[in-house]
Amino acid sequence: MGPVPDAVLEELSEELLARGGRVWRSVTSDSMAPLLRAGDRILVEPCADRIRWGDVIVFRSPAGPTVHRVLGIRRDTVPPQIIEKGDANPFAGSIALTAVSGRVCRRDREGRSLDLNHGRGRVIQLILATLSLLALGGLLAGQAVRRLLHIERPTGIATRIAGLLRALSEGVARVLGTD
């Protein structure tokens, strides 16, 4: 018998979460750096209607399971929409609440564990969510200014602001001991 295909493992993970279980996963990209890096292990729990601003969620996307941060929840749409963004990504996206598989509740890296829902881990979540939102706001403000002034190419100011906020996120992560 050979290895179990990824699609089968993903279906089993989804089923376990739907039945109230928890699932360990490996992080495969640095889109959530500095909090989550490729190779980290994360514990995903079912969350249903308990998603909060700043939470890190796992959702189904065409590219496969994706791990991003919640920057907004629009409950006035059908179905409700989650505004999501990878902390290291420059732009945000929107997904249906029904696409959410679960919430990341713990991160293990090199033998050290961080509870993301309580205490220091939750504070780190809120700080990184705020910085991610500020970085996104800087990019959107830069786009609005370019449109207003009819500038076709980015001037780089918004990109520099986003880079500065990313560097600040890295510094905060080091100070708070997320590495």
GROMACS .gro file of N, CA and C in nm:
model
  537
    1MET      N    1   0.085  -0.118   0.000
    1MET     CA    2   0.000   0.000   0.000
    1MET      C    3   0.089   0.124   0.000
    2GLY      N    4   0.062   0.218  -0.089
    2GLY     CA    5   0.142   0.340  -0.102
    2GLY      C    6   0.094   0.450  -0.010
    3PRO      N    7   0.156   0.567  -0.023
    3PRO     CA    8   0.116   0.682   0.061
    3PRO      C    9  -0.027   0.727   0.029
    4VAL      N   10  -0.090   0.785   0.129
    4VAL     CA   11  -0.227   0.835   0.112
    4VAL      C   12  -0.221   0.967   0.036
    5PRO      N   13  -0.299   0.982  -0.072
    5PRO     CA   14  -0.297   1.107  -0.149
    5PRO      C   15  -0.339   1.228  -0.063
    6ASP      N   16  -0.281   1.343  -0.093
    6ASP     CA   17  -0.311   1.466  -0.019
    6ASP      C   18  -0.460   1.497  -0.018
    7ALA      N   19  -0.528   1.475  -0.130
    7ALA     CA   20  -0.672   1.506  -0.138
    7ALA      C   21  -0.751   1.422  -0.037
    8VAL      N   22  -0.711   1.297  -0.019
    8VAL     CA   23  -0.780   1.209   0.077
    8VAL      C   24  -0.753   1.257   0.219
    9LEU      N   25  -0.628   1.293   0.248
    9LEU     CA   26  -0.595   1.345   0.381
    9LEU      C   27  -0.672   1.473   0.410
   10GLU      N   28  -0.686   1.557   0.309
   10GLU     CA   29  -0.760   1.683   0.327
   10GLU      C   30  -0.907   1.655   0.357
   11GLU      N   31  -0.966   1.560   0.285
   11GLU     CA   32  -1.106   1.524   0.312
   11GLU      C   33  -1.124   1.469   0.453
   12LEU      N   34  -1.030   1.385   0.496
   12LEU     CA   35  -1.036   1.330   0.632
   12LEU      C   36  -1.022   1.440   0.737
   13SER      N   37  -0.933   1.535   0.713
   13SER     CA   38  -0.915   1.648   0.805
   13SER      C   39  -1.043   1.730   0.815
   14GLU      N   40  -1.104   1.759   0.700
   14GLU     CA   41  -1.230   1.836   0.697
   14GLU      C   42  -1.339   1.763   0.774
   15GLU      N   43  -1.348   1.632   0.754
   15GLU     CA   44  -1.450   1.552   0.822
   15GLU      C   45  -1.427   1.552   0.974
   16LEU      N   46  -1.303   1.538   1.015
   16LEU     CA   47  -1.271   1.538   1.158
   16LEU      C   48  -1.307   1.672   1.221
   17LEU      N   49  -1.273   1.783   1.154
   17LEU     CA   50  -1.309   1.915   1.205
   17LEU      C   51  -1.461   1.933   1.210
   18ALA      N   52  -1.530   1.886   1.107
   18ALA     CA   53  -1.676   1.898   1.103
   18ALA      C   54  -1.742   1.822   1.218
   19ARG      N   55  -1.675   1.717   1.267
   19ARG     CA   56  -1.729   1.637   1.377
   19ARG      C   57  -1.680   1.685   1.514
   20GLY      N   58  -1.612   1.802   1.515
   20GLY     CA   59  -1.569   1.859   1.643
   20GLY      C   60  -1.429   1.822   1.687
   21GLY      N   61  -1.354   1.751   1.603
   21GLY     CA   62  -1.218   1.712   1.639
   21GLY      C   63  -1.116   1.821   1.606
   22ARG      N   64  -0.994   1.797   1.646
   22ARG     CA   65  -0.882   1.888   1.616
   22ARG      C   66  -0.787   1.817   1.521
   23VAL      N   67  -0.715   1.897   1.441
   23VAL     CA   68  -0.626   1.841   1.340
   23VAL      C   69  -0.491   1.913   1.345
   24TRP      N   70  -0.382   1.836   1.345
   24TRP     CA   71  -0.248   1.894   1.331
   24TRP      C   72  -0.216   1.907   1.183
   25ARG      N   73  -0.157   2.020   1.145
   25ARG     CA   74  -0.117   2.043   1.006
   25ARG      C   75   0.022   2.102   1.005
   26SER      N   76   0.087   2.094   0.891
   26SER     CA   77   0.216   2.159   0.871
   26SER      C   78   0.194   2.285   0.789
   27VAL      N   79   0.262   2.392   0.826
   27VAL     CA   80   0.256   2.517   0.749
   27VAL      C   81   0.347   2.499   0.628
   28THR      N   82   0.298   2.537   0.509
   28THR     CA   83   0.374   2.513   0.386
   28THR      C   84   0.429   2.639   0.322
   29SER      N   85   0.396   2.757   0.376
   29SER     CA   86   0.448   2.881   0.316
   29SER      C   87   0.476   2.982   0.427
   30ASP      N   88   0.538   3.092   0.388
   30ASP     CA   89   0.568   3.200   0.483
   30ASP      C   90   0.469   3.315   0.472
   31SER      N   91   0.350   3.292   0.417
   31SER     CA   92   0.253   3.401   0.400
   31SER      C   93   0.206   3.458   0.534
   32MET      N   94   0.224   3.383   0.642
   32MET     CA   95   0.183   3.431   0.775
   32MET      C   96   0.302   3.465   0.864
   33ALA      N   97   0.421   3.479   0.804
   33ALA     CA   98   0.539   3.518   0.882
   33ALA      C   99   0.517   3.658   0.939
   34PRO      N  100   0.563   3.684   1.058
   34PRO     CA  101   0.657   3.606   1.137
   34PRO      C  102   0.592   3.504   1.230
   35LEU      N  103   0.462   3.509   1.250
   35LEU     CA  104   0.397   3.420   1.347
   35LEU      C  105   0.407   3.274   1.304
   36LEU      N  106   0.375   3.247   1.179
   36LEU     CA  107   0.380   3.110   1.126
   36LEU      C  108   0.478   3.106   1.010
   37ARG      N  109   0.566   3.009   1.013
   37ARG     CA  110   0.665   2.992   0.906
   37ARG      C  111   0.654   2.851   0.849
   38ALA      N  112   0.698   2.837   0.724
   38ALA     CA  113   0.698   2.704   0.661
   38ALA      C  114   0.770   2.606   0.753
   39GLY      N  115   0.708   2.492   0.776
   39GLY     CA  116   0.765   2.390   0.863
   39GLY      C  117   0.706   2.388   1.003
   40ASP      N  118   0.644   2.499   1.045
   40ASP     CA  119   0.578   2.501   1.176
   40ASP      C  120   0.463   2.401   1.175
   41ARG      N  121   0.428   2.349   1.292
   41ARG     CA  122   0.310   2.265   1.307
   41ARG      C  123   0.203   2.349   1.374
   42ILE      N  124   0.079   2.338   1.325
   42ILE     CA  125  -0.032   2.413   1.384
   42ILE      C  126  -0.144   2.316   1.421
   43LEU      N  127  -0.211   2.348   1.531
   43LEU     CA  128  -0.327   2.271   1.573
   43LEU      C  129  -0.451   2.351   1.533
   44VAL      N  130  -0.537   2.289   1.454
   44VAL     CA  131  -0.658   2.354   1.404
   44VAL      C  132  -0.778   2.296   1.477
   45GLU      N  133  -0.864   2.387   1.526
   45GLU     CA  134  -0.985   2.344   1.597
   45GLU      C  135  -1.108   2.394   1.520
   46PRO      N  136  -1.221   2.325   1.534
   46PRO     CA  137  -1.343   2.376   1.472
   46PRO      C  138  -1.380   2.509   1.538
   47CYS      N  139  -1.439   2.600   1.460
   47CYS     CA  140  -1.470   2.731   1.520
   47CYS      C  141  -1.611   2.778   1.492
   48ALA      N  142  -1.676   2.727   1.389
   48ALA     CA  143  -1.814   2.764   1.356
   48ALA      C  144  -1.837   2.914   1.368
   49ASP      N  145  -1.919   2.957   1.462
   49ASP     CA  146  -1.953   3.100   1.475
   49ASP      C  147  -1.863   3.173   1.574
   50ARG      N  148  -1.753   3.112   1.615
   50ARG     CA  149  -1.667   3.174   1.716
   50ARG      C  150  -1.545   3.244   1.656
   51ILE      N  151  -1.549   3.278   1.531
   51ILE     CA  152  -1.436   3.347   1.468
   51ILE      C  153  -1.432   3.490   1.518
   52ARG      N  154  -1.312   3.533   1.559
   52ARG     CA  155  -1.294   3.669   1.610
   52ARG      C  156  -1.194   3.744   1.522
   53TRP      N  157  -1.204   3.878   1.527
   53TRP     CA  158  -1.107   3.961   1.458
   53TRP      C  159  -0.968   3.925   1.510
   54GLY      N  160  -0.874   3.907   1.419
   54GLY     CA  161  -0.737   3.874   1.457
   54GLY      C  162  -0.706   3.726   1.458
   55ASP      N  163  -0.809   3.640   1.458
   55ASP     CA  164  -0.785   3.495   1.457
   55ASP      C  165  -0.712   3.455   1.329
   56VAL      N  166  -0.638   3.346   1.338
   56VAL     CA  167  -0.579   3.284   1.219
   56VAL      C  168  -0.667   3.164   1.186
   57ILE      N  169  -0.714   3.160   1.062
   57ILE     CA  170  -0.807   3.055   1.020
   57ILE      C  171  -0.747   2.971   0.907
   58VAL      N  172  -0.803   2.853   0.890
   58VAL     CA  173  -0.772   2.768   0.775
   58VAL      C  174  -0.898   2.766   0.690
   59PHE      N  175  -0.882   2.793   0.561
   59PHE     CA  176  -0.999   2.789   0.473
   59PHE      C  177  -0.966   2.720   0.342
   60ARG      N  178  -1.072   2.674   0.275
   60ARG     CA  179  -1.058   2.607   0.147
   60ARG      C  180  -1.049   2.713   0.037
   61SER      N  181  -0.948   2.698  -0.048
   61SER     CA  182  -0.933   2.787  -0.163
   61SER      C  183  -0.899   2.701  -0.284
   62PRO      N  184  -0.908   2.756  -0.405
   62PRO     CA  185  -0.873   2.677  -0.524
   62PRO      C  186  -0.730   2.621  -0.518
   63ALA      N  187  -0.641   2.691  -0.448
   63ALA     CA  188  -0.502   2.646  -0.437
   63ALA      C  189  -0.484   2.539  -0.328
   64GLY      N  190  -0.590   2.510  -0.253
   64GLY     CA  191  -0.580   2.415  -0.143
   64GLY      C  192  -0.601   2.485  -0.010
   65PRO      N  193  -0.578   2.414   0.100
   65PRO     CA  194  -0.599   2.476   0.231
   65PRO      C  195  -0.507   2.598   0.248
   66THR      N  196  -0.565   2.707   0.296
   66THR     CA  197  -0.491   2.833   0.313
   66THR      C  198  -0.504   2.879   0.458
   67VAL      N  199  -0.394   2.931   0.512
   67VAL     CA  200  -0.391   2.980   0.650
   67VAL      C  201  -0.367   3.131   0.645
   68HIS      N  202  -0.467   3.210   0.686
   68HIS     CA  203  -0.457   3.357   0.687
   68HIS      C  204  -0.526   3.413   0.810
   69ARG      N  205  -0.508   3.543   0.830
   69ARG     CA  206  -0.564   3.612   0.947
   69ARG      C  207  -0.697   3.679   0.912
   70VAL      N  208  -0.790   3.680   1.008
   70VAL     CA  209  -0.919   3.748   0.993
   70VAL      C  210  -0.900   3.896   1.023
   71LEU      N  211  -0.927   3.981   0.923
   71LEU     CA  212  -0.920   4.126   0.943
   71LEU      C  213  -1.057   4.191   0.942
   72GLY      N  214  -1.160   4.113   0.915
   72GLY     CA  215  -1.296   4.166   0.917
   72GLY      C  216  -1.397   4.055   0.896
   73ILE      N  217  -1.516   4.078   0.947
   73ILE     CA  218  -1.626   3.983   0.930
   73ILE      C  219  -1.748   4.062   0.887
   74ARG      N  220  -1.801   4.030   0.770
   74ARG     CA  221  -1.922   4.097   0.719
   74ARG      C  222  -2.039   4.002   0.734
   75ARG      N  223  -2.119   4.026   0.835
   75ARG     CA  224  -2.234   3.939   0.860
   75ARG      C  225  -2.359   3.990   0.789
   76ASP      N  226  -2.348   4.106   0.719
   76ASP     CA  227  -2.462   4.162   0.647
   76ASP      C  228  -2.476   4.105   0.506
   77THR      N  229  -2.392   4.010   0.469
   77THR     CA  230  -2.399   3.947   0.337
   77THR      C  231  -2.447   3.803   0.353
   78VAL      N  232  -2.492   3.745   0.243
   78VAL     CA  233  -2.534   3.605   0.245
   78VAL      C  234  -2.453   3.531   0.139
   79PRO      N  235  -2.370   3.436   0.178
   79PRO     CA  236  -2.333   3.404   0.316
   79PRO      C  237  -2.241   3.512   0.373
   80PRO      N  238  -2.224   3.514   0.506
   80PRO     CA  239  -2.132   3.611   0.565
   80PRO      C  240  -1.992   3.597   0.503
   81GLN      N  241  -1.920   3.708   0.496
   81GLN     CA  242  -1.787   3.711   0.434
   81GLN      C  243  -1.680   3.739   0.539
   82ILE      N  244  -1.566   3.676   0.520
   82ILE     CA  245  -1.448   3.699   0.603
   82ILE      C  246  -1.347   3.775   0.518
   83ILE      N  247  -1.298   3.887   0.570
   83ILE     CA  248  -1.187   3.958   0.506
   83ILE      C  249  -1.061   3.895   0.564
   84GLU      N  250  -0.978   3.836   0.476
   84GLU     CA  251  -0.861   3.762   0.522
   84GLU      C  252  -0.735   3.815   0.455
   85LYS      N  253  -0.622   3.794   0.525
   85LYS     CA  254  -0.494   3.840   0.471
   85LYS      C  255  -0.382   3.761   0.536
   86GLY      N  256  -0.286   3.721   0.457
   86GLY     CA  257  -0.162   3.666   0.513
   86GLY      C  258  -0.081   3.783   0.567
   87ASP      N  259  -0.026   3.770   0.686
   87ASP     CA  260   0.048   3.881   0.747
   87ASP      C  261   0.161   3.931   0.657
   88ALA      N  262   0.224   3.842   0.581
   88ALA     CA  263   0.336   3.881   0.496
   88ALA      C  264   0.291   3.918   0.354
   89ASN      N  265   0.163   3.908   0.326
   89ASN     CA  266   0.111   3.940   0.193
   89ASN      C  267   0.070   4.086   0.186
   90PRO      N  268   0.085   4.150   0.069
   90PRO     CA  269   0.049   4.291   0.059
   90PRO      C  270  -0.101   4.317   0.048
   91PHE      N  271  -0.179   4.220   0.003
   91PHE     CA  272  -0.321   4.245  -0.020
   91PHE      C  273  -0.408   4.146   0.055
   92ALA      N  274  -0.534   4.185   0.075
   92ALA     CA  275  -0.632   4.101   0.144
   92ALA      C  276  -0.728   4.041   0.042
   93GLY      N  277  -0.806   3.946   0.088
   93GLY     CA  278  -0.908   3.885   0.006
   93GLY      C  279  -1.035   3.867   0.087
   94SER      N  280  -1.137   3.815   0.022
   94SER     CA  281  -1.265   3.791   0.087
   94SER      C  282  -1.308   3.649   0.056
   95ILE      N  283  -1.353   3.579   0.158
   95ILE     CA  284  -1.402   3.441   0.140
   95ILE      C  285  -1.535   3.427   0.212
   96ALA      N  286  -1.614   3.331   0.169
   96ALA     CA  287  -1.739   3.301   0.239
   96ALA      C  288  -1.708   3.233   0.371
   97LEU      N  289  -1.783   3.265   0.473
   97LEU     CA  290  -1.767   3.202   0.604
   97LEU      C  291  -1.774   3.050   0.591
   98THR      N  292  -1.854   3.003   0.497
   98THR     CA  293  -1.870   2.858   0.478
   98THR      C  294  -1.742   2.790   0.428
   99ALA      N  295  -1.645   2.868   0.378
   99ALA     CA  296  -1.518   2.811   0.331
   99ALA      C  297  -1.420   2.786   0.446
  100VAL      N  298  -1.452   2.838   0.565
  100VAL     CA  299  -1.361   2.824   0.680
  100VAL      C  300  -1.368   2.682   0.736
  101SER      N  301  -1.252   2.619   0.746
  101SER     CA  302  -1.243   2.484   0.802
  101SER      C  303  -1.225   2.487   0.953
  102GLY      N  304  -1.145   2.583   1.000
  102GLY     CA  305  -1.118   2.589   1.142
  102GLY      C  306  -1.028   2.706   1.178
  103ARG      N  307  -0.997   2.714   1.306
  103ARG     CA  308  -0.914   2.822   1.359
  103ARG      C  309  -0.786   2.761   1.417
  104VAL      N  310  -0.674   2.828   1.392
  104VAL     CA  311  -0.546   2.782   1.448
  104VAL      C  312  -0.544   2.821   1.596
  105CYS      N  313  -0.527   2.721   1.681
  105CYS     CA  314  -0.528   2.749   1.826
  105CYS      C  315  -0.390   2.733   1.889
  106ARG      N  316  -0.297   2.669   1.817
  106ARG     CA  317  -0.164   2.650   1.874
  106ARG      C  318  -0.061   2.636   1.764
  107ARG      N  319   0.059   2.686   1.792
  107ARG     CA  320   0.170   2.672   1.699
  107ARG      C  321   0.287   2.606   1.771
  108ASP      N  322   0.345   2.506   1.708
  108ASP     CA  323   0.466   2.442   1.760
  108ASP      C  324   0.580   2.468   1.662
  109ARG      N  325   0.691   2.518   1.718
  109ARG     CA  326   0.810   2.544   1.637
  109ARG      C  327   0.933   2.503   1.717
  110GLU      N  328   1.008   2.411   1.661
  110GLU     CA  329   1.134   2.367   1.723
  110GLU      C  330   1.117   2.332   1.871
  111GLY      N  331   1.011   2.258   1.902
  111GLY     CA  332   0.989   2.212   2.038
  111GLY      C  333   0.924   2.312   2.132
  112ARG      N  334   0.895   2.432   2.081
  112ARG     CA  335   0.827   2.533   2.164
  112ARG      C  336   0.685   2.552   2.114
  113SER      N  337   0.593   2.568   2.209
  113SER     CA  338   0.451   2.580   2.176
  113SER      C  339   0.399   2.718   2.214
  114LEU      N  340   0.306   2.770   2.134
  114LEU     CA  341   0.243   2.898   2.163
  114LEU      C  342   0.093   2.883   2.149
  115ASP      N  343   0.018   2.907   2.257
  115ASP     CA  344  -0.128   2.906   2.257
  115ASP      C  345  -0.174   3.039   2.197
  116LEU      N  346  -0.243   3.034   2.084
  116LEU     CA  347  -0.282   3.157   2.014
  116LEU      C  348  -0.414   3.216   2.062
  117ASN      N  349  -0.487   3.145   2.145
  117ASN     CA  350  -0.619   3.193   2.188
  117ASN      C  351  -0.620   3.259   2.326
  118HIS      N  352  -0.510   3.248   2.400
  118HIS     CA  353  -0.509   3.299   2.537
  118HIS      C  354  -0.376   3.367   2.569
  119GLY      N  355  -0.381   3.456   2.667
  119GLY     CA  356  -0.260   3.518   2.721
  119GLY      C  357  -0.172   3.584   2.618
  120ARG      N  358  -0.042   3.557   2.628
  120ARG     CA  359   0.058   3.620   2.541
  120ARG      C  360   0.029   3.593   2.393
  121GLY      N  361  -0.014   3.471   2.362
  121GLY     CA  362  -0.043   3.436   2.223
  121GLY      C  363  -0.156   3.521   2.165
  122ARG      N  364  -0.260   3.545   2.243
  122ARG     CA  365  -0.372   3.628   2.195
  122ARG      C  366  -0.328   3.772   2.179
  123VAL      N  367  -0.246   3.823   2.270
  123VAL     CA  368  -0.194   3.959   2.258
  123VAL      C  369  -0.111   3.972   2.130
  124ILE      N  370  -0.027   3.874   2.104
  124ILE     CA  371   0.053   3.874   1.981
  124ILE      C  372  -0.039   3.875   1.860
  125GLN      N  373  -0.144   3.793   1.863
  125GLN     CA  374  -0.241   3.789   1.753
  125GLN      C  375  -0.299   3.929   1.725
  126LEU      N  376  -0.341   3.998   1.830
  126LEU     CA  377  -0.404   4.129   1.813
  126LEU      C  378  -0.305   4.234   1.763
  127ILE      N  379  -0.182   4.229   1.812
  127ILE     CA  380  -0.079   4.323   1.764
  127ILE      C  381  -0.050   4.299   1.617
  128LEU      N  382  -0.030   4.173   1.578
  128LEU     CA  383   0.000   4.143   1.439
  128LEU      C  384  -0.119   4.173   1.347
  129ALA      N  385  -0.241   4.153   1.396
  129ALA     CA  386  -0.360   4.187   1.316
  129ALA      C  387  -0.366   4.338   1.293
  130THR      N  388  -0.336   4.415   1.396
  130THR     CA  389  -0.336   4.561   1.383
  130THR      C  390  -0.230   4.606   1.284
  131LEU      N  391  -0.110   4.550   1.294
  131LEU     CA  392  -0.003   4.587   1.200
  131LEU      C  393  -0.038   4.546   1.057
  132SER      N  394  -0.100   4.430   1.042
  132SER     CA  395  -0.140   4.383   0.909
  132SER      C  396  -0.246   4.476   0.850
  133LEU      N  397  -0.339   4.519   0.933
  133LEU     CA  398  -0.443   4.612   0.888
  133LEU      C  399  -0.383   4.747   0.851
  134LEU      N  400  -0.286   4.794   0.930
  134LEU     CA  401  -0.219   4.921   0.897
  134LEU      C  402  -0.143   4.910   0.765
  135ALA      N  403  -0.075   4.798   0.743
  135ALA     CA  404  -0.002   4.778   0.618
  135ALA      C  405  -0.099   4.779   0.500
  136LEU      N  406  -0.211   4.711   0.515
  136LEU     CA  407  -0.312   4.708   0.409
  136LEU      C  408  -0.367   4.849   0.385
  137GLY      N  409  -0.394   4.922   0.493
  137GLY     CA  410  -0.444   5.059   0.481
  137GLY      C  411  -0.345   5.148   0.408
  138GLY      N  412  -0.216   5.131   0.435
  138GLY     CA  413  -0.114   5.209   0.366
  138GLY      C  414  -0.113   5.181   0.217
  139LEU      N  415  -0.126   5.055   0.179
  139LEU     CA  416  -0.130   5.021   0.037
  139LEU      C  417  -0.256   5.075  -0.030
  140LEU      N  418  -0.370   5.062   0.037
  140LEU     CA  419  -0.495   5.111  -0.021
  140LEU      C  420  -0.494   5.263  -0.032
  141ALA      N  421  -0.437   5.331   0.069
  141ALA     CA  422  -0.427   5.477   0.063
  141ALA      C  423  -0.338   5.518  -0.053
  142GLY      N  424  -0.230   5.445  -0.071
  142GLY     CA  425  -0.140   5.475  -0.183
  142GLY      C  426  -0.211   5.458  -0.317
  143GLN      N  427  -0.293   5.355  -0.330
  143GLN     CA  428  -0.369   5.335  -0.454
  143GLN      C  429  -0.467   5.449  -0.476
  144ALA      N  430  -0.535   5.492  -0.370
  144ALA     CA  431  -0.632   5.601  -0.382
  144ALA      C  432  -0.563   5.730  -0.425
  145VAL      N  433  -0.447   5.758  -0.366
  145VAL     CA  434  -0.372   5.879  -0.403
  145VAL      C  435  -0.329   5.870  -0.548
  146ARG      N  436  -0.281   5.754  -0.593
  146ARG     CA  437  -0.239   5.739  -0.733
  146ARG      C  438  -0.357   5.764  -0.827
  147ARG      N  439  -0.475   5.710  -0.792
  147ARG     CA  440  -0.593   5.733  -0.877
  147ARG      C  441  -0.630   5.880  -0.878
  148LEU      N  442  -0.628   5.943  -0.761
  148LEU     CA  443  -0.664   6.084  -0.749
  148LEU      C  444  -0.571   6.173  -0.832
  149LEU      N  445  -0.442   6.140  -0.829
  149LEU     CA  446  -0.342   6.221  -0.900
  149LEU      C  447  -0.314   6.169  -1.040
  150HIS      N  448  -0.386   6.067  -1.082
  150HIS     CA  449  -0.370   6.007  -1.215
  150HIS      C  450  -0.228   5.958  -1.238
  151ILE      N  451  -0.170   5.895  -1.138
  151ILE     CA  452  -0.037   5.837  -1.150
  151ILE      C  453  -0.056   5.690  -1.185
  152GLU      N  454   0.004   5.649  -1.298
  152GLU     CA  455  -0.017   5.512  -1.343
  152GLU      C  456   0.067   5.411  -1.267
  153ARG      N  457   0.191   5.447  -1.237
  153ARG     CA  458   0.279   5.353  -1.170
  153ARG      C  459   0.285   5.384  -1.021
  154PRO      N  460   0.301   5.280  -0.939
  154PRO     CA  461   0.314   5.305  -0.795
  154PRO      C  462   0.436   5.392  -0.767
  155THR      N  463   0.421   5.483  -0.674
  155THR     CA  464   0.533   5.572  -0.638
  155THR      C  465   0.627   5.505  -0.541
  156GLY      N  466   0.585   5.399  -0.479
  156GLY     CA  467   0.670   5.327  -0.386
  156GLY      C  468   0.648   5.367  -0.241
  157ILE      N  469   0.579   5.478  -0.217
  157ILE     CA  470   0.558   5.521  -0.079
  157ILE      C  471   0.476   5.418  -0.002
  158ALA      N  472   0.365   5.376  -0.062
  158ALA     CA  473   0.280   5.277   0.007
  158ALA      C  474   0.354   5.146   0.027
  159THR      N  475   0.433   5.107  -0.073
  159THR     CA  476   0.511   4.984  -0.061
  159THR      C  477   0.614   4.997   0.051
  160ARG      N  478   0.676   5.114   0.062
  160ARG     CA  479   0.773   5.137   0.169
  160ARG      C  480   0.704   5.133   0.306
  161ILE      N  481   0.585   5.192   0.314
  161ILE     CA  482   0.510   5.189   0.441
  161ILE      C  483   0.477   5.044   0.478
  162ALA      N  484   0.430   4.967   0.380
  162ALA     CA  485   0.398   4.827   0.406
  162ALA      C  486   0.523   4.751   0.449
  163GLY      N  487   0.636   4.777   0.384
  163GLY     CA  488   0.762   4.713   0.421
  163GLY      C  489   0.805   4.750   0.562
  164LEU      N  490   0.788   4.877   0.596
  164LEU     CA  491   0.821   4.923   0.731
  164LEU      C  492   0.734   4.853   0.835
  165LEU      N  493   0.605   4.840   0.806
  165LEU     CA  494   0.515   4.773   0.900
  165LEU      C  495   0.546   4.624   0.910
  166ARG      N  496   0.589   4.563   0.798
  166ARG     CA  497   0.631   4.422   0.803
  166ARG      C  498   0.755   4.407   0.891
  167ALA      N  499   0.850   4.500   0.875
  167ALA     CA  500   0.970   4.497   0.959
  167ALA      C  501   0.933   4.517   1.106
  168LEU      N  502   0.838   4.606   1.131
  168LEU     CA  503   0.790   4.628   1.267
  168LEU      C  504   0.727   4.500   1.323
  169SER      N  505   0.651   4.429   1.239
  169SER     CA  506   0.591   4.302   1.281
  169SER      C  507   0.699   4.203   1.320
  170GLU      N  508   0.806   4.196   1.240
  170GLU     CA  509   0.918   4.106   1.271
  170GLU      C  510   0.979   4.143   1.405
  171GLY      N  511   0.999   4.274   1.428
  171GLY     CA  512   1.056   4.320   1.554
  171GLY      C  513   0.967   4.287   1.672
  172VAL      N  514   0.838   4.311   1.656
  172VAL     CA  515   0.742   4.278   1.762
  172VAL      C  516   0.746   4.129   1.792
  173ALA      N  517   0.752   4.048   1.686
  173ALA     CA  518   0.757   3.903   1.705
  173ALA      C  519   0.881   3.862   1.784
  174ARG      N  520   0.995   3.924   1.754
  174ARG     CA  521   1.118   3.891   1.828
  174ARG      C  522   1.106   3.934   1.974
  175VAL      N  523   1.058   4.056   1.997
  175VAL     CA  524   1.046   4.107   2.134
  175VAL      C  525   0.950   4.022   2.216
  176LEU      N  526   0.839   3.983   2.155
  176LEU     CA  527   0.739   3.904   2.227
  176LEU      C  528   0.771   3.755   2.230
  177GLY      N  529   0.877   3.719   2.160
  177GLY     CA  530   0.922   3.580   2.166
  177GLY      C  531   0.838   3.482   2.086
  178THR      N  532   0.794   3.520   1.966
  178THR     CA  533   0.718   3.424   1.886
  178THR      C  534   0.810   3.334   1.806
  179ASP      N  535   0.936   3.370   1.794
  179ASP     CA  536   1.030   3.284   1.719
  179ASP      C  537   1.085   3.174   1.806
   0.00000   0.00000   0.00000
